[in-house]
Coordinates of N, CA and C in Angstrom, one line a residue:
M1 N 19.0 45.4 2.1 CA 17.6 45.5 1.9 C 16.9 44.9 3.1
A2 N 16.1 45.6 3.7 CA 15.4 45.2 4.9 C 13.9 44.8 4.5
A3 N 13.4 43.8 5.1 CA 12.1 43.4 4.8 C 11.3 43.2 6.2
R4 N 10.1 43.7 6.2 CA 9.2 43.5 7.3 C 8.2 42.5 6.9
S5 N 7.7 41.8 7.9 CA 6.6 40.9 7.6 C 5.4 41.2 8.4
S6 N 4.2 40.9 7.8 CA 2.9 41.2 8.5 C 2.2 39.9 8.3
R7 N 1.3 39.6 9.2 CA 0.4 38.4 9.1 C -1.0 38.7 8.7
S8 N -1.5 37.9 8.0 CA -2.9 38.0 7.6 C -3.7 36.8 8.3
T9 N -5.0 36.8 8.3 CA -5.7 35.7 8.9 C -6.1 34.7 7.8
F10 N -6.3 33.5 8.3 CA -6.6 32.4 7.4 C -7.9 31.8 7.7
D11 N -8.6 31.2 6.8 CA -9.8 30.4 7.0 C -9.5 29.0 6.3
P12 N -10.5 28.2 6.1 CA -10.2 26.9 5.5 C -9.7 26.9 4.0
E13 N -9.8 28.1 3.4 CA -9.2 28.3 2.0 C -7.9 29.0 2.0
G14 N -7.4 29.4 3.2 CA -6.1 30.1 3.2 C -6.3 31.6 3.6
M15 N -5.4 32.4 3.0 CA -5.4 33.8 3.3 C -6.7 34.4 2.9
T16 N -7.3 35.3 3.8 CA -8.5 35.9 3.4 C -8.3 37.3 2.8
P17 N -9.1 37.6 1.7 CA -8.9 38.9 1.1 C -9.1 40.1 2.0
A18 N -10.0 39.9 2.9 CA -10.2 41.1 3.9 C -9.0 41.3 4.7
S19 N -8.4 40.3 5.2 CA -7.2 40.5 6.0 C -6.0 41.0 5.2
L20 N -5.9 40.5 4.0 CA -4.9 41.1 3.1 C -5.1 42.6 2.8
R21 N -6.3 42.9 2.6 CA -6.6 44.4 2.4 C -6.3 45.2 3.6
A22 N -6.6 44.7 4.8 CA -6.3 45.4 6.0 C -4.8 45.5 6.2
V23 N -4.0 44.5 5.9 CA -2.5 44.6 6.0 C -2.1 45.7 5.0
C24 N -2.6 45.7 3.8 CA -2.2 46.7 2.8 C -2.5 48.1 3.2
V25 N -3.6 48.3 3.8 CA -4.0 49.7 4.3 C -3.0 50.1 5.4
G26 N -2.8 49.1 6.3 CA -2.0 49.5 7.5 C -0.5 49.5 7.3
H27 N 0.0 48.7 6.4 CA 1.5 48.5 6.3 C 2.1 48.8 4.9
R28 N 1.2 48.8 3.9 CA 1.7 49.1 2.5 C 2.8 48.1 2.0
P29 N 2.6 46.8 2.1 CA 3.6 45.9 1.6 C 3.8 46.0 0.1
A30 N 5.0 45.5 -0.3 CA 5.3 45.5 -1.7 C 5.0 44.2 -2.4
A31 N 4.9 43.1 -1.5 CA 4.6 41.8 -2.1 C 4.0 40.9 -1.0
I32 N 3.4 39.8 -1.5 CA 2.8 38.8 -0.6 C 3.4 37.5 -0.9
Y33 N 3.6 36.6 0.1 CA 4.1 35.3 -0.1 C 2.9 34.4 0.2
T34 N 2.6 33.4 -0.7 CA 1.5 32.6 -0.5 C 1.7 31.2 -1.0
M35 N 1.0 30.3 -0.4 CA 1.0 28.9 -0.9 C -0.5 28.5 -1.0
P36 N -1.1 28.9 -2.1 CA -2.6 28.7 -2.3 C -3.0 27.2 -2.5
T37 N -2.0 26.4 -2.9 CA -2.4 25.0 -3.1 C -1.6 24.1 -2.2
V38 N -2.3 23.4 -1.3 CA -1.8 22.6 -0.2 C -0.8 23.4 0.6
H39 N -1.3 24.4 1.3 CA -0.5 25.3 2.2 C 0.2 24.4 3.3
N40 N 1.4 24.8 3.5 CA 2.2 24.1 4.6 C 2.3 25.1 5.7
P41 N 1.8 24.8 6.9 CA 1.4 23.5 7.4 C -0.1 23.2 7.4
L42 N -0.9 24.2 6.9 CA -2.4 24.1 7.1 C -3.0 23.1 6.2
G43 N -2.5 22.9 5.0 CA -3.1 22.0 4.0 C -4.2 22.5 3.2
C44 N -4.5 23.8 3.4 CA -5.7 24.3 2.7 C -5.4 24.6 1.2
V45 N -6.5 24.6 0.4 CA -6.4 24.8 -1.0 C -7.4 25.9 -1.3
A46 N -6.9 27.0 -1.9 CA -7.8 28.1 -2.3 C -8.6 27.9 -3.5
S47 N -9.9 28.2 -3.5 CA -10.8 28.0 -4.6 C -10.4 29.1 -5.7
L48 N -11.0 28.9 -6.9 CA -10.8 29.9 -7.9 C -11.3 31.3 -7.5
E49 N -12.5 31.3 -6.8 CA -13.1 32.6 -6.3 C -12.1 33.3 -5.3
R50 N -11.5 32.5 -4.4 CA -10.6 33.1 -3.5 C -9.4 33.6 -4.2
R51 N -8.8 32.9 -5.1 CA -7.7 33.3 -5.8 C -8.0 34.6 -6.6
Q52 N -9.1 34.7 -7.2 CA -9.5 35.9 -7.9 C -9.6 37.1 -7.0
A53 N -10.2 36.9 -5.8 CA -10.3 37.9 -4.8 C -8.9 38.4 -4.3
I54 N -8.0 37.5 -4.1 CA -6.6 37.9 -3.7 C -6.0 38.7 -4.8
V55 N -6.2 38.2 -6.1 CA -5.6 39.0 -7.2 C -6.2 40.4 -7.3
Q56 N -7.5 40.5 -7.0 CA -8.1 41.8 -7.1 C -7.4 42.8 -6.0
V57 N -7.2 42.3 -4.8 CA -6.5 43.1 -3.8 C -5.1 43.4 -4.2
A58 N -4.4 42.4 -4.8 CA -3.0 42.6 -5.2 C -3.0 43.7 -6.3
R59 N -3.9 43.7 -7.2 CA -3.9 44.7 -8.3 C -4.3 46.1 -7.7
Q60 N -5.2 46.1 -6.8 CA -5.7 47.4 -6.2 C -4.5 48.0 -5.5
F61 N -3.7 47.3 -4.8 CA -2.5 47.8 -4.0 C -1.2 47.6 -4.7
D62 N -1.2 47.2 -5.9 CA 0.0 47.1 -6.7 C 1.0 46.1 -6.0
L63 N 0.5 45.0 -5.5 CA 1.4 44.0 -4.9 C 2.0 43.0 -5.8
L64 N 3.2 42.6 -5.6 CA 3.7 41.4 -6.3 C 3.3 40.2 -5.5
I65 N 3.1 39.1 -6.2 CA 2.7 37.9 -5.6 C 3.8 36.9 -5.7
I66 N 4.3 36.3 -4.6 CA 5.2 35.2 -4.7 C 4.5 34.0 -4.3
E67 N 4.3 33.1 -5.3 CA 3.5 31.9 -5.2 C 4.4 30.7 -5.0
D68 N 4.4 30.1 -3.9 CA 5.2 28.9 -3.6 C 4.3 27.7 -3.9
D69 N 4.7 26.9 -4.9 CA 3.9 25.8 -5.3 C 4.6 24.4 -5.0
A70 N 5.2 24.4 -3.8 CA 5.9 23.2 -3.4 C 5.1 21.9 -3.4
Y71 N 3.8 22.0 -3.0 CA 2.9 20.9 -2.9 C 1.8 20.8 -3.9
G72 N 1.9 21.7 -4.9 CA 0.8 21.7 -5.9 C 0.5 20.4 -6.6
Y73 N 1.5 19.6 -6.7 CA 1.4 18.2 -7.3 C 0.4 17.4 -6.5
M74 N 0.1 17.7 -5.3 CA -0.8 16.9 -4.5 C -2.2 17.2 -4.7
A75 N -2.5 18.3 -5.4 CA -3.9 18.7 -5.7 C -4.0 19.0 -7.2
P76 N -4.0 17.9 -8.1 CA -4.0 18.1 -9.5 C -5.2 18.9 -10.1
D77 N -6.3 18.9 -9.3 CA -7.5 19.6 -9.8 C -7.7 21.0 -9.1
A78 N -6.6 21.5 -8.6 CA -6.7 22.8 -7.9 C -7.0 23.9 -9.0
A79 N -7.5 25.0 -8.5 CA -7.7 26.2 -9.4 C -6.4 26.6 -10.0
P80 N -6.5 27.4 -11.1 CA -5.3 27.9 -11.7 C -4.4 28.7 -10.8
S81 N -3.2 28.7 -11.0 CA -2.2 29.4 -10.2 C -2.3 30.9 -10.3
Y82 N -1.8 31.7 -9.4 CA -1.7 33.1 -9.5 C -0.9 33.5 -10.8
A83 N 0.0 32.7 -11.2 CA 0.8 33.0 -12.4 C 0.0 33.0 -13.6
V84 N -1.1 32.2 -13.6 CA -2.1 32.2 -14.7 C -3.1 33.4 -14.6
L85 N -3.5 33.6 -13.3 CA -4.5 34.6 -13.1 C -4.0 36.0 -13.1
A86 N -2.7 36.2 -12.7 CA -2.1 37.6 -12.7 C -0.6 37.4 -13.1
P87 N -0.4 37.1 -14.3 CA 1.0 36.9 -14.8 C 1.9 38.1 -14.7
E88 N 1.3 39.3 -14.7 CA 2.0 40.5 -14.7 C 2.6 40.9 -13.3
R89 N 2.2 40.1 -12.3 CA 2.7 40.4 -11.0 C 3.1 39.2 -10.1
T90 N 3.1 38.0 -10.7 CA 3.3 36.8 -10.0 C 4.7 36.2 -10.3
F91 N 5.4 35.9 -9.2 CA 6.6 35.0 -9.3 C 6.2 33.7 -8.8
Y92 N 6.2 32.7 -9.7 CA 5.8 31.3 -9.4 C 7.1 30.6 -9.1
V93 N 7.1 30.0 -7.9 CA 8.3 29.3 -7.4 C 8.0 27.8 -7.2
R94 N 8.8 27.0 -7.7 CA 8.6 25.5 -7.5 C 9.9 24.8 -7.4
G95 N 10.0 24.0 -6.4 CA 11.2 23.1 -6.3 C 10.9 21.7 -6.7
L96 N 11.9 20.9 -6.9 CA 11.7 19.5 -7.3 C 11.9 18.6 -6.1
S97 N 12.4 19.0 -5.0 CA 12.7 18.1 -3.9 C 11.5 17.5 -3.3
K98 N 10.3 18.1 -3.3 CA 9.1 17.6 -2.7 C 8.4 16.6 -3.7
S99 N 8.4 17.0 -5.0 CA 7.6 16.2 -5.9 C 8.4 15.1 -6.7
Y100 N 9.7 15.4 -6.8 CA 10.6 14.5 -7.7 C 11.4 13.6 -6.8
A101 N 12.3 14.2 -6.1 CA 13.3 13.4 -5.2 C 13.8 14.2 -4.1
P102 N 13.7 13.7 -2.9 CA 14.1 14.5 -1.7 C 15.5 15.1 -1.8
A103 N 16.4 14.4 -2.4 CA 17.8 14.9 -2.5 C 18.0 15.9 -3.6
T104 N 17.0 16.2 -4.4 CA 17.1 17.1 -5.6 C 17.0 18.5 -5.0
R105 N 18.0 19.3 -5.2 CA 18.0 20.7 -4.7 C 17.9 21.6 -5.9
T106 N 16.9 21.4 -6.8 CA 16.8 22.2 -8.0 C 15.3 22.7 -7.9
G107 N 15.2 23.9 -8.4 CA 13.9 24.6 -8.5 C 13.9 25.6 -9.6
F108 N 12.8 26.2 -9.8 CA 12.7 27.2 -10.9 C 11.7 28.3 -10.4
V109 N 11.9 29.4 -11.1 CA 11.0 30.6 -10.9 C 10.5 31.0 -12.3
I110 N 9.2 31.3 -12.4 CA 8.6 31.9 -13.6 C 8.2 33.3 -13.1
A111 N 8.9 34.3 -13.7 CA 8.7 35.7 -13.3 C 7.9 36.5 -14.3
P112 N 7.3 37.6 -13.9 CA 6.6 38.5 -14.8 C 7.6 38.9 -15.9
S113 N 7.1 39.0 -17.1 CA 8.0 39.4 -18.2 C 8.7 40.7 -18.0
C114 N 8.1 41.7 -17.3 CA 8.7 43.0 -17.1 C 10.0 42.9 -16.2
F115 N 10.2 41.7 -15.5 CA 11.4 41.6 -14.7 C 12.5 40.8 -15.5
G116 N 12.2 40.4 -16.7 CA 13.2 39.6 -17.5 C 14.6 40.1 -17.6
V117 N 14.7 41.4 -18.0 CA 16.0 42.0 -18.2 C 16.7 42.1 -16.9
A118 N 16.1 42.5 -15.8 CA 16.7 42.6 -14.5 C 17.3 41.2 -14.0
I119 N 16.5 40.2 -14.3 CA 16.9 38.9 -13.9 C 18.1 38.4 -14.7
E120 N 18.1 38.6 -16.0 CA 19.2 38.3 -16.9 C 20.5 39.0 -16.5
K121 N 20.4 40.3 -16.2 CA 21.5 41.1 -15.8 C 22.1 40.5 -14.4
R122 N 21.2 40.1 -13.5 CA 21.7 39.6 -12.2 C 22.4 38.3 -12.4
H123 N 22.1 37.6 -13.4 CA 22.8 36.2 -13.5 C 23.9 36.2 -14.6
Q124 N 24.4 37.3 -15.0 CA 25.5 37.4 -16.0 C 26.8 37.4 -15.2

């Protein structure tokens, strides 16, 4: 399985919806990877309005969202995650090494329910 990457532009809230739309028109990606809460290395936190705009583009272009919430614990008042705003297309990923203990190499994924059977089969 080959993957290509494309870059979008960022502002103080992170990925801009306009640049995501431009990438979608030009490259037709299947998914986006994002850190909307305390982005590493930029440190930006996306507002609810920004997250809703990104979700709108993701729905328009049928994109999956891979949300890395490694540093979400640092912004307890952040807007709801993409997993809350678009549960049908968001893979919420979180590890415990940043928030719990550096030596802990454990994490979890919350996936859209439509992927449940495929994930179960993969881990049998």
